Each structure stands twice: as structure tokens, then as C-alpha cells.
Amino acid sequence: MNSRIVPTLAALLAVLALSDQALAQQSAAPGINYPSVAAALKDLESRDGKDTVVTHGDGWTTVNEPAAAAQWSFPPVGHAAYPAVLRRTMVRGADGQVQVRTDHLCESPAAACQALLAEFAQLNERIEQAKRSRGRPPAPPASGG
């Protein structure tokens, strides 16, 4: 996982940069809306090049959804938490601050799922720190209507 931190951080920051307008229009991101990890992977991979970008590295499958400011991460076969998927979405809170929301579907033992979530929580904190360090003032929340 550590070898993936820098590229993943860069990818999420790039998604954030491309999606500031989308963030201003959304108050929350939908969760995992698939019945299984396999169903999520199959559907997302089928959309590669349309509204998603699918990449493979170190056995992981990563799916970026720029319009949704989201990134899906699927651990490789052999990983303790396989099969699992985490969907991280950049969302703007009511205070105007951007945060990383993580939704997950994990079909492996609970301890492995918790360890995977803990790894991603640390990565999410790094992403939020990087965003804060960029010194960008928060955008005002989108007005309804």
C-alpha cells in the first residue's frame, strides 16, 4: 500500500482540481450502489474511457470518476481484504471545507476490512492536509434554487 500513496494522492488531487465546480454543486456523494464487489468492478471497468478511467498497478485496480470527484480502489487477489472496494469522494461540507468521504464494501473477514479502512483513513488525512496546505480559500456552499 505504501508504494501507492504518492500516485494515489496525486490522482485524487488531480480529480479535485478538475472537479471544483462539481463540488460546489454537490452536498454529498452516493455510496456503493452495487450488490457485490465483483458487480462494482465489472460495471466500472465496462465504462472505462466513457466516464471513468481504469488503471492497474501493483495488482490494484483503480477507477477514477472525474465528474463525481471520486476514486474507487480494489485490492488485488491475495490482499488480506480481498475482495473489497473503497470509494473515496471529495465532498464539500456545510462549512465549505473539502473532505474525503470513504464508502466501502468488503467481503472479507472483519479484521482485514478494518485494517484496510485504517490504511485509507491515514491516506485520506494526508489528502486533506495537502488540500489545506494549498492555501485555497473554501468556496461558498452552492445555493439551492
mmCIF file with all atom_site columns, C-alpha atoms in Angstrom:
data_model
loop_
_atom_site.group_PDB
_atom_site.id
_atom_site.type_symbol
_atom_site.label_atom_id
_atom_site.label_alt_id
_atom_site.label_comp_id
_atom_site.label_asym_id
_atom_site.label_entity_id
_atom_site.label_seq_id
_atom_site.pdbx_PDB_ins_code
_atom_site.Cartn_x
_atom_site.Cartn_y
_atom_site.Cartn_z
_atom_site.occupancy
_atom_site.B_iso_or_equiv
_atom_site.pdbx_formal_charge
_atom_site.auth_seq_id
_atom_site.auth_comp_id
_atom_site.auth_asym_id
_atom_site.auth_atom_id
_atom_site.pdbx_PDB_model_num
ATOM 1   C CA . MET A 1 1   ? 0.000   0.000   0.000   1.00 0.00 ? 1   MET A CA 1
ATOM 2   C CA . ASN A 1 2   ? 2.784   2.455   0.818   1.00 0.00 ? 2   ASN A CA 1
ATOM 3   C CA . SER A 1 3   ? 4.104   2.394   -2.751  1.00 0.00 ? 3   SER A CA 1
ATOM 4   C CA . ARG A 1 4   ? 0.662   3.531   -3.890  1.00 0.00 ? 4   ARG A CA 1
ATOM 5   C CA . ILE A 1 5   ? 0.355   6.516   -1.550  1.00 0.00 ? 5   ILE A CA 1
ATOM 6   C CA . VAL A 1 6   ? 2.094   9.146   -3.683  1.00 0.00 ? 6   VAL A CA 1
ATOM 7   C CA . PRO A 1 7   ? 0.425   8.197   -7.011  1.00 0.00 ? 7   PRO A CA 1
ATOM 8   C CA . THR A 1 8   ? -2.963  7.882   -5.309  1.00 0.00 ? 8   THR A CA 1
ATOM 9   C CA . LEU A 1 9   ? -2.545  11.218  -3.551  1.00 0.00 ? 9   LEU A CA 1
ATOM 10  C CA . ALA A 1 10  ? -1.583  12.848  -6.855  1.00 0.00 ? 10  ALA A CA 1
ATOM 11  C CA . ALA A 1 11  ? -4.546  11.266  -8.633  1.00 0.00 ? 11  ALA A CA 1
ATOM 12  C CA . LEU A 1 12  ? -7.037  12.428  -6.018  1.00 0.00 ? 12  LEU A CA 1
ATOM 13  C CA . LEU A 1 13  ? -5.618  15.939  -6.016  1.00 0.00 ? 13  LEU A CA 1
ATOM 14  C CA . ALA A 1 14  ? -5.928  15.962  -9.809  1.00 0.00 ? 14  ALA A CA 1
ATOM 15  C CA . VAL A 1 15  ? -9.547  14.817  -9.550  1.00 0.00 ? 15  VAL A CA 1
ATOM 16  C CA . LEU A 1 16  ? -10.127 17.585  -7.022  1.00 0.00 ? 16  LEU A CA 1
ATOM 17  C CA . ALA A 1 17  ? -8.595  20.203  -9.291  1.00 0.00 ? 17  ALA A CA 1
ATOM 18  C CA . LEU A 1 18  ? -10.814 19.115  -12.172 1.00 0.00 ? 18  LEU A CA 1
ATOM 19  C CA . SER A 1 19  ? -13.933 18.936  -10.070 1.00 0.00 ? 19  SER A CA 1
ATOM 20  C CA . ASP A 1 20  ? -14.153 22.151  -8.030  1.00 0.00 ? 20  ASP A CA 1
ATOM 21  C CA . GLN A 1 21  ? -17.237 23.151  -9.995  1.00 0.00 ? 21  GLN A CA 1
ATOM 22  C CA . ALA A 1 22  ? -18.857 19.766  -9.416  1.00 0.00 ? 22  ALA A CA 1
ATOM 23  C CA . LEU A 1 23  ? -18.034 20.005  -5.708  1.00 0.00 ? 23  LEU A CA 1
ATOM 24  C CA . ALA A 1 24  ? -19.788 23.338  -5.447  1.00 0.00 ? 24  ALA A CA 1
ATOM 25  C CA . GLN A 1 25  ? -22.946 21.711  -6.785  1.00 0.00 ? 25  GLN A CA 1
ATOM 26  C CA . GLN A 1 26  ? -22.979 18.594  -4.611  1.00 0.00 ? 26  GLN A CA 1
ATOM 27  C CA . SER A 1 27  ? -23.566 18.308  -0.903  1.00 0.00 ? 27  SER A CA 1
ATOM 28  C CA . ALA A 1 28  ? -22.970 14.574  -0.544  1.00 0.00 ? 28  ALA A CA 1
ATOM 29  C CA . ALA A 1 29  ? -21.777 11.720  -2.698  1.00 0.00 ? 29  ALA A CA 1
ATOM 30  C CA . PRO A 1 30  ? -23.691 8.490   -3.143  1.00 0.00 ? 30  PRO A CA 1
ATOM 31  C CA . GLY A 1 31  ? -22.262 5.368   -1.549  1.00 0.00 ? 31  GLY A CA 1
ATOM 32  C CA . ILE A 1 32  ? -21.522 1.992   -3.052  1.00 0.00 ? 32  ILE A CA 1
ATOM 33  C CA . ASN A 1 33  ? -24.602 1.095   -5.057  1.00 0.00 ? 33  ASN A CA 1
ATOM 34  C CA . TYR A 1 34  ? -23.634 -2.407  -6.106  1.00 0.00 ? 34  TYR A CA 1
ATOM 35  C CA . PRO A 1 35  ? -24.685 -5.750  -4.601  1.00 0.00 ? 35  PRO A CA 1
ATOM 36  C CA . SER A 1 36  ? -21.117 -7.098  -4.635  1.00 0.00 ? 36  SER A CA 1
ATOM 37  C CA . VAL A 1 37  ? -17.506 -6.141  -5.206  1.00 0.00 ? 37  VAL A CA 1
ATOM 38  C CA . ALA A 1 38  ? -17.478 -8.192  -8.417  1.00 0.00 ? 38  ALA A CA 1
ATOM 39  C CA . ALA A 1 39  ? -20.550 -6.359  -9.748  1.00 0.00 ? 39  ALA A CA 1
ATOM 40  C CA . ALA A 1 40  ? -18.955 -2.979  -8.992  1.00 0.00 ? 40  ALA A CA 1
ATOM 41  C CA . LEU A 1 41  ? -15.704 -3.921  -10.710 1.00 0.00 ? 41  LEU A CA 1
ATOM 42  C CA . LYS A 1 42  ? -17.447 -5.337  -13.783 1.00 0.00 ? 42  LYS A CA 1
ATOM 43  C CA . ASP A 1 43  ? -19.650 -2.273  -14.262 1.00 0.00 ? 43  ASP A CA 1
ATOM 44  C CA . LEU A 1 44  ? -16.914 0.285   -13.632 1.00 0.00 ? 44  LEU A CA 1
ATOM 45  C CA . GLU A 1 45  ? -14.449 -1.455  -15.947 1.00 0.00 ? 45  GLU A CA 1
ATOM 46  C CA . SER A 1 46  ? -17.108 -1.563  -18.679 1.00 0.00 ? 46  SER A CA 1
ATOM 47  C CA . ARG A 1 47  ? -17.301 2.245   -18.503 1.00 0.00 ? 47  ARG A CA 1
ATOM 48  C CA . ASP A 1 48  ? -13.539 2.746   -18.987 1.00 0.00 ? 48  ASP A CA 1
ATOM 49  C CA . GLY A 1 49  ? -12.942 5.609   -21.377 1.00 0.00 ? 49  GLY A CA 1
ATOM 50  C CA . LYS A 1 50  ? -16.520 6.834   -21.186 1.00 0.00 ? 50  LYS A CA 1
ATOM 51  C CA . ASP A 1 51  ? -16.989 8.463   -17.775 1.00 0.00 ? 51  ASP A CA 1
ATOM 52  C CA . THR A 1 52  ? -14.216 6.618   -15.929 1.00 0.00 ? 52  THR A CA 1
ATOM 53  C CA . VAL A 1 53  ? -10.505 5.951   -16.211 1.00 0.00 ? 53  VAL A CA 1
ATOM 54  C CA . VAL A 1 54  ? -9.398  2.473   -15.118 1.00 0.00 ? 54  VAL A CA 1
ATOM 55  C CA . THR A 1 55  ? -5.800  1.783   -14.191 1.00 0.00 ? 55  THR A CA 1
ATOM 56  C CA . HIS A 1 56  ? -3.957  -1.246  -12.825 1.00 0.00 ? 56  HIS A CA 1
ATOM 57  C CA . GLY A 1 57  ? -0.838  -1.070  -10.694 1.00 0.00 ? 57  GLY A CA 1
ATOM 58  C CA . ASP A 1 58  ? 0.740   -3.373  -8.111  1.00 0.00 ? 58  ASP A CA 1
ATOM 59  C CA . GLY A 1 59  ? -2.286  -5.638  -8.565  1.00 0.00 ? 59  GLY A CA 1
ATOM 60  C CA . TRP A 1 60  ? -4.721  -2.911  -7.506  1.00 0.00 ? 60  TRP A CA 1
ATOM 61  C CA . THR A 1 61  ? -7.483  -1.711  -9.802  1.00 0.00 ? 61  THR A CA 1
ATOM 62  C CA . THR A 1 62  ? -8.211  1.995   -9.507  1.00 0.00 ? 62  THR A CA 1
ATOM 63  C CA . VAL A 1 63  ? -11.152 3.664   -11.179 1.00 0.00 ? 63  VAL A CA 1
ATOM 64  C CA . ASN A 1 64  ? -11.324 7.449   -11.358 1.00 0.00 ? 64  ASN A CA 1
ATOM 65  C CA . GLU A 1 65  ? -14.629 9.233   -11.934 1.00 0.00 ? 65  GLU A CA 1
ATOM 66  C CA . PRO A 1 66  ? -13.663 12.868  -12.549 1.00 0.00 ? 66  PRO A CA 1
ATOM 67  C CA . ALA A 1 67  ? -17.218 14.192  -12.855 1.00 0.00 ? 67  ALA A CA 1
ATOM 68  C CA . ALA A 1 68  ? -18.109 12.689  -9.472  1.00 0.00 ? 68  ALA A CA 1
ATOM 69  C CA . ALA A 1 69  ? -14.784 13.678  -7.838  1.00 0.00 ? 69  ALA A CA 1
ATOM 70  C CA . ALA A 1 70  ? -14.472 10.009  -6.883  1.00 0.00 ? 70  ALA A CA 1
ATOM 71  C CA . GLN A 1 71  ? -11.916 7.239   -6.920  1.00 0.00 ? 71  GLN A CA 1
ATOM 72  C CA . TRP A 1 72  ? -12.635 3.533   -6.492  1.00 0.00 ? 72  TRP A CA 1
ATOM 73  C CA . SER A 1 73  ? -9.886  1.221   -5.181  1.00 0.00 ? 73  SER A CA 1
ATOM 74  C CA . PHE A 1 74  ? -9.988  -2.562  -5.485  1.00 0.00 ? 74  PHE A CA 1
ATOM 75  C CA . PRO A 1 75  ? -7.246  -4.524  -3.654  1.00 0.00 ? 75  PRO A CA 1
ATOM 76  C CA . PRO A 1 76  ? -5.536  -7.352  -5.530  1.00 0.00 ? 76  PRO A CA 1
ATOM 77  C CA . VAL A 1 77  ? -6.156  -11.066 -5.188  1.00 0.00 ? 77  VAL A CA 1
ATOM 78  C CA . GLY A 1 78  ? -4.031  -12.196 -2.269  1.00 0.00 ? 78  GLY A CA 1
ATOM 79  C CA . HIS A 1 79  ? -4.566  -8.995  -0.258  1.00 0.00 ? 79  HIS A CA 1
ATOM 80  C CA . ALA A 1 80  ? -5.958  -9.716  3.213   1.00 0.00 ? 80  ALA A CA 1
ATOM 81  C CA . ALA A 1 81  ? -9.074  -7.635  2.480   1.00 0.00 ? 81  ALA A CA 1
ATOM 82  C CA . TYR A 1 82  ? -9.771  -9.112  -0.980  1.00 0.00 ? 82  TYR A CA 1
ATOM 83  C CA . PRO A 1 83  ? -12.482 -8.866  -2.242  1.00 0.00 ? 83  PRO A CA 1
ATOM 84  C CA . ALA A 1 84  ? -13.217 -5.279  -1.273  1.00 0.00 ? 84  ALA A CA 1
ATOM 85  C CA . VAL A 1 85  ? -13.814 -1.871  -2.800  1.00 0.00 ? 85  VAL A CA 1
ATOM 86  C CA . LEU A 1 86  ? -13.418 1.582   -1.334  1.00 0.00 ? 86  LEU A CA 1
ATOM 87  C CA . ARG A 1 87  ? -14.943 4.646   -2.955  1.00 0.00 ? 87  ARG A CA 1
ATOM 88  C CA . ARG A 1 88  ? -13.403 7.910   -1.890  1.00 0.00 ? 88  ARG A CA 1
ATOM 89  C CA . THR A 1 89  ? -15.190 11.073  -2.851  1.00 0.00 ? 89  THR A CA 1
ATOM 90  C CA . MET A 1 90  ? -14.156 14.664  -2.369  1.00 0.00 ? 90  MET A CA 1
ATOM 91  C CA . VAL A 1 91  ? -17.131 16.449  -0.804  1.00 0.00 ? 91  VAL A CA 1
ATOM 92  C CA . ARG A 1 92  ? -17.636 19.971  0.404   1.00 0.00 ? 92  ARG A CA 1
ATOM 93  C CA . GLY A 1 93  ? -19.104 20.180  3.886   1.00 0.00 ? 93  GLY A CA 1
ATOM 94  C CA . ALA A 1 94  ? -21.587 22.747  5.111   1.00 0.00 ? 94  ALA A CA 1
ATOM 95  C CA . ASP A 1 95  ? -18.626 24.817  6.321   1.00 0.00 ? 95  ASP A CA 1
ATOM 96  C CA . GLY A 1 96  ? -17.259 24.945  2.764   1.00 0.00 ? 96  GLY A CA 1
ATOM 97  C CA . GLN A 1 97  ? -14.262 22.747  3.570   1.00 0.00 ? 97  GLN A CA 1
ATOM 98  C CA . VAL A 1 98  ? -13.412 19.850  1.271   1.00 0.00 ? 98  VAL A CA 1
ATOM 99  C CA . GLN A 1 99  ? -13.239 16.463  2.936   1.00 0.00 ? 99  GLN A CA 1
ATOM 100 C CA . VAL A 1 100 ? -12.679 12.908  1.774   1.00 0.00 ? 100 VAL A CA 1
ATOM 101 C CA . ARG A 1 101 ? -15.684 10.650  2.240   1.00 0.00 ? 101 ARG A CA 1
ATOM 102 C CA . THR A 1 102 ? -14.992 6.921   2.164   1.00 0.00 ? 102 THR A CA 1
ATOM 103 C CA . ASP A 1 103 ? -17.646 4.329   1.429   1.00 0.00 ? 103 ASP A CA 1
ATOM 104 C CA . HIS A 1 104 ? -16.751 0.673   1.273   1.00 0.00 ? 104 HIS A CA 1
ATOM 105 C CA . LEU A 1 105 ? -17.963 -2.814  0.541   1.00 0.00 ? 105 LEU A CA 1
ATOM 106 C CA . CYS A 1 106 ? -15.763 -5.527  1.988   1.00 0.00 ? 106 CYS A CA 1
ATOM 107 C CA . GLU A 1 107 ? -16.494 -9.222  1.561   1.00 0.00 ? 107 GLU A CA 1
ATOM 108 C CA . SER A 1 108 ? -13.500 -10.471 3.569   1.00 0.00 ? 108 SER A CA 1
ATOM 109 C CA . PRO A 1 109 ? -13.106 -11.046 7.327   1.00 0.00 ? 109 PRO A CA 1
ATOM 110 C CA . ALA A 1 110 ? -13.953 -8.049  9.525   1.00 0.00 ? 110 ALA A CA 1
ATOM 111 C CA . ALA A 1 111 ? -10.405 -7.623  10.871  1.00 0.00 ? 111 ALA A CA 1
ATOM 112 C CA . ALA A 1 112 ? -8.972  -7.391  7.349   1.00 0.00 ? 112 ALA A CA 1
ATOM 113 C CA . CYS A 1 113 ? -11.651 -4.888  6.364   1.00 0.00 ? 113 CYS A CA 1
ATOM 114 C CA . GLN A 1 114 ? -10.907 -2.745  9.407   1.00 0.00 ? 114 GLN A CA 1
ATOM 115 C CA . ALA A 1 115 ? -7.169  -2.785  8.635   1.00 0.00 ? 115 ALA A CA 1
ATOM 116 C CA . LEU A 1 116 ? -7.860  -1.698  5.041   1.00 0.00 ? 116 LEU A CA 1
ATOM 117 C CA . LEU A 1 117 ? -10.131 1.109   6.234   1.00 0.00 ? 117 LEU A CA 1
ATOM 118 C CA . ALA A 1 118 ? -7.458  2.262   8.694   1.00 0.00 ? 118 ALA A CA 1
ATOM 119 C CA . GLU A 1 119 ? -4.879  2.430   5.879   1.00 0.00 ? 119 GLU A CA 1
ATOM 120 C CA . PHE A 1 120 ? -7.206  4.508   3.746   1.00 0.00 ? 120 PHE A CA 1
ATOM 121 C CA . ALA A 1 121 ? -8.135  6.753   6.694   1.00 0.00 ? 121 ALA A CA 1
ATOM 122 C CA . GLN A 1 122 ? -4.446  7.647   7.016   1.00 0.00 ? 122 GLN A CA 1
ATOM 123 C CA . LEU A 1 123 ? -4.238  8.328   3.285   1.00 0.00 ? 123 LEU A CA 1
ATOM 124 C CA . ASN A 1 124 ? -7.406  10.439  3.436   1.00 0.00 ? 124 ASN A CA 1
ATOM 125 C CA . GLU A 1 125 ? -5.874  12.533  6.210   1.00 0.00 ? 125 GLU A CA 1
ATOM 126 C CA . ARG A 1 126 ? -2.806  13.147  4.046   1.00 0.00 ? 126 ARG A CA 1
ATOM 127 C CA . ILE A 1 127 ? -5.049  14.220  1.167   1.00 0.00 ? 127 ILE A CA 1
ATOM 128 C CA . GLU A 1 128 ? -6.967  16.618  3.416   1.00 0.00 ? 128 GLU A CA 1
ATOM 129 C CA . GLN A 1 129 ? -3.688  18.030  4.787   1.00 0.00 ? 129 GLN A CA 1
ATOM 130 C CA . ALA A 1 130 ? -2.391  18.526  1.235   1.00 0.00 ? 130 ALA A CA 1
ATOM 131 C CA . LYS A 1 131 ? -5.582  20.314  0.284   1.00 0.00 ? 131 LYS A CA 1
ATOM 132 C CA . ARG A 1 132 ? -5.331  22.593  3.328   1.00 0.00 ? 132 ARG A CA 1
ATOM 133 C CA . SER A 1 133 ? -1.672  23.308  2.630   1.00 0.00 ? 133 SER A CA 1
ATOM 134 C CA . ARG A 1 134 ? -2.512  24.525  -0.863  1.00 0.00 ? 134 ARG A CA 1
ATOM 135 C CA . GLY A 1 135 ? -3.915  27.609  0.863   1.00 0.00 ? 135 GLY A CA 1
ATOM 136 C CA . ARG A 1 136 ? -7.032  27.811  -1.239  1.00 0.00 ? 136 ARG A CA 1
ATOM 137 C CA . PRO A 1 137 ? -9.916  29.556  0.496   1.00 0.00 ? 137 PRO A CA 1
ATOM 138 C CA . PRO A 1 138 ? -13.065 27.443  0.687   1.00 0.00 ? 138 PRO A CA 1
ATOM 139 C CA . ALA A 1 139 ? -15.667 28.118  -1.961  1.00 0.00 ? 139 ALA A CA 1
ATOM 140 C CA . PRO A 1 140 ? -19.053 29.222  -0.669  1.00 0.00 ? 140 PRO A CA 1
ATOM 141 C CA . PRO A 1 141 ? -21.633 26.427  -0.500  1.00 0.00 ? 141 PRO A CA 1
ATOM 142 C CA . ALA A 1 142 ? -23.862 26.192  -3.563  1.00 0.00 ? 142 ALA A CA 1
ATOM 143 C CA . SER A 1 143 ? -27.209 27.868  -3.135  1.00 0.00 ? 143 SER A CA 1
ATOM 144 C CA . GLY A 1 144 ? -30.271 25.830  -3.905  1.00 0.00 ? 144 GLY A CA 1
ATOM 145 C CA . GLY A 1 145 ? -32.699 27.110  -6.386  1.00 0.00 ? 145 GLY A CA 1
#
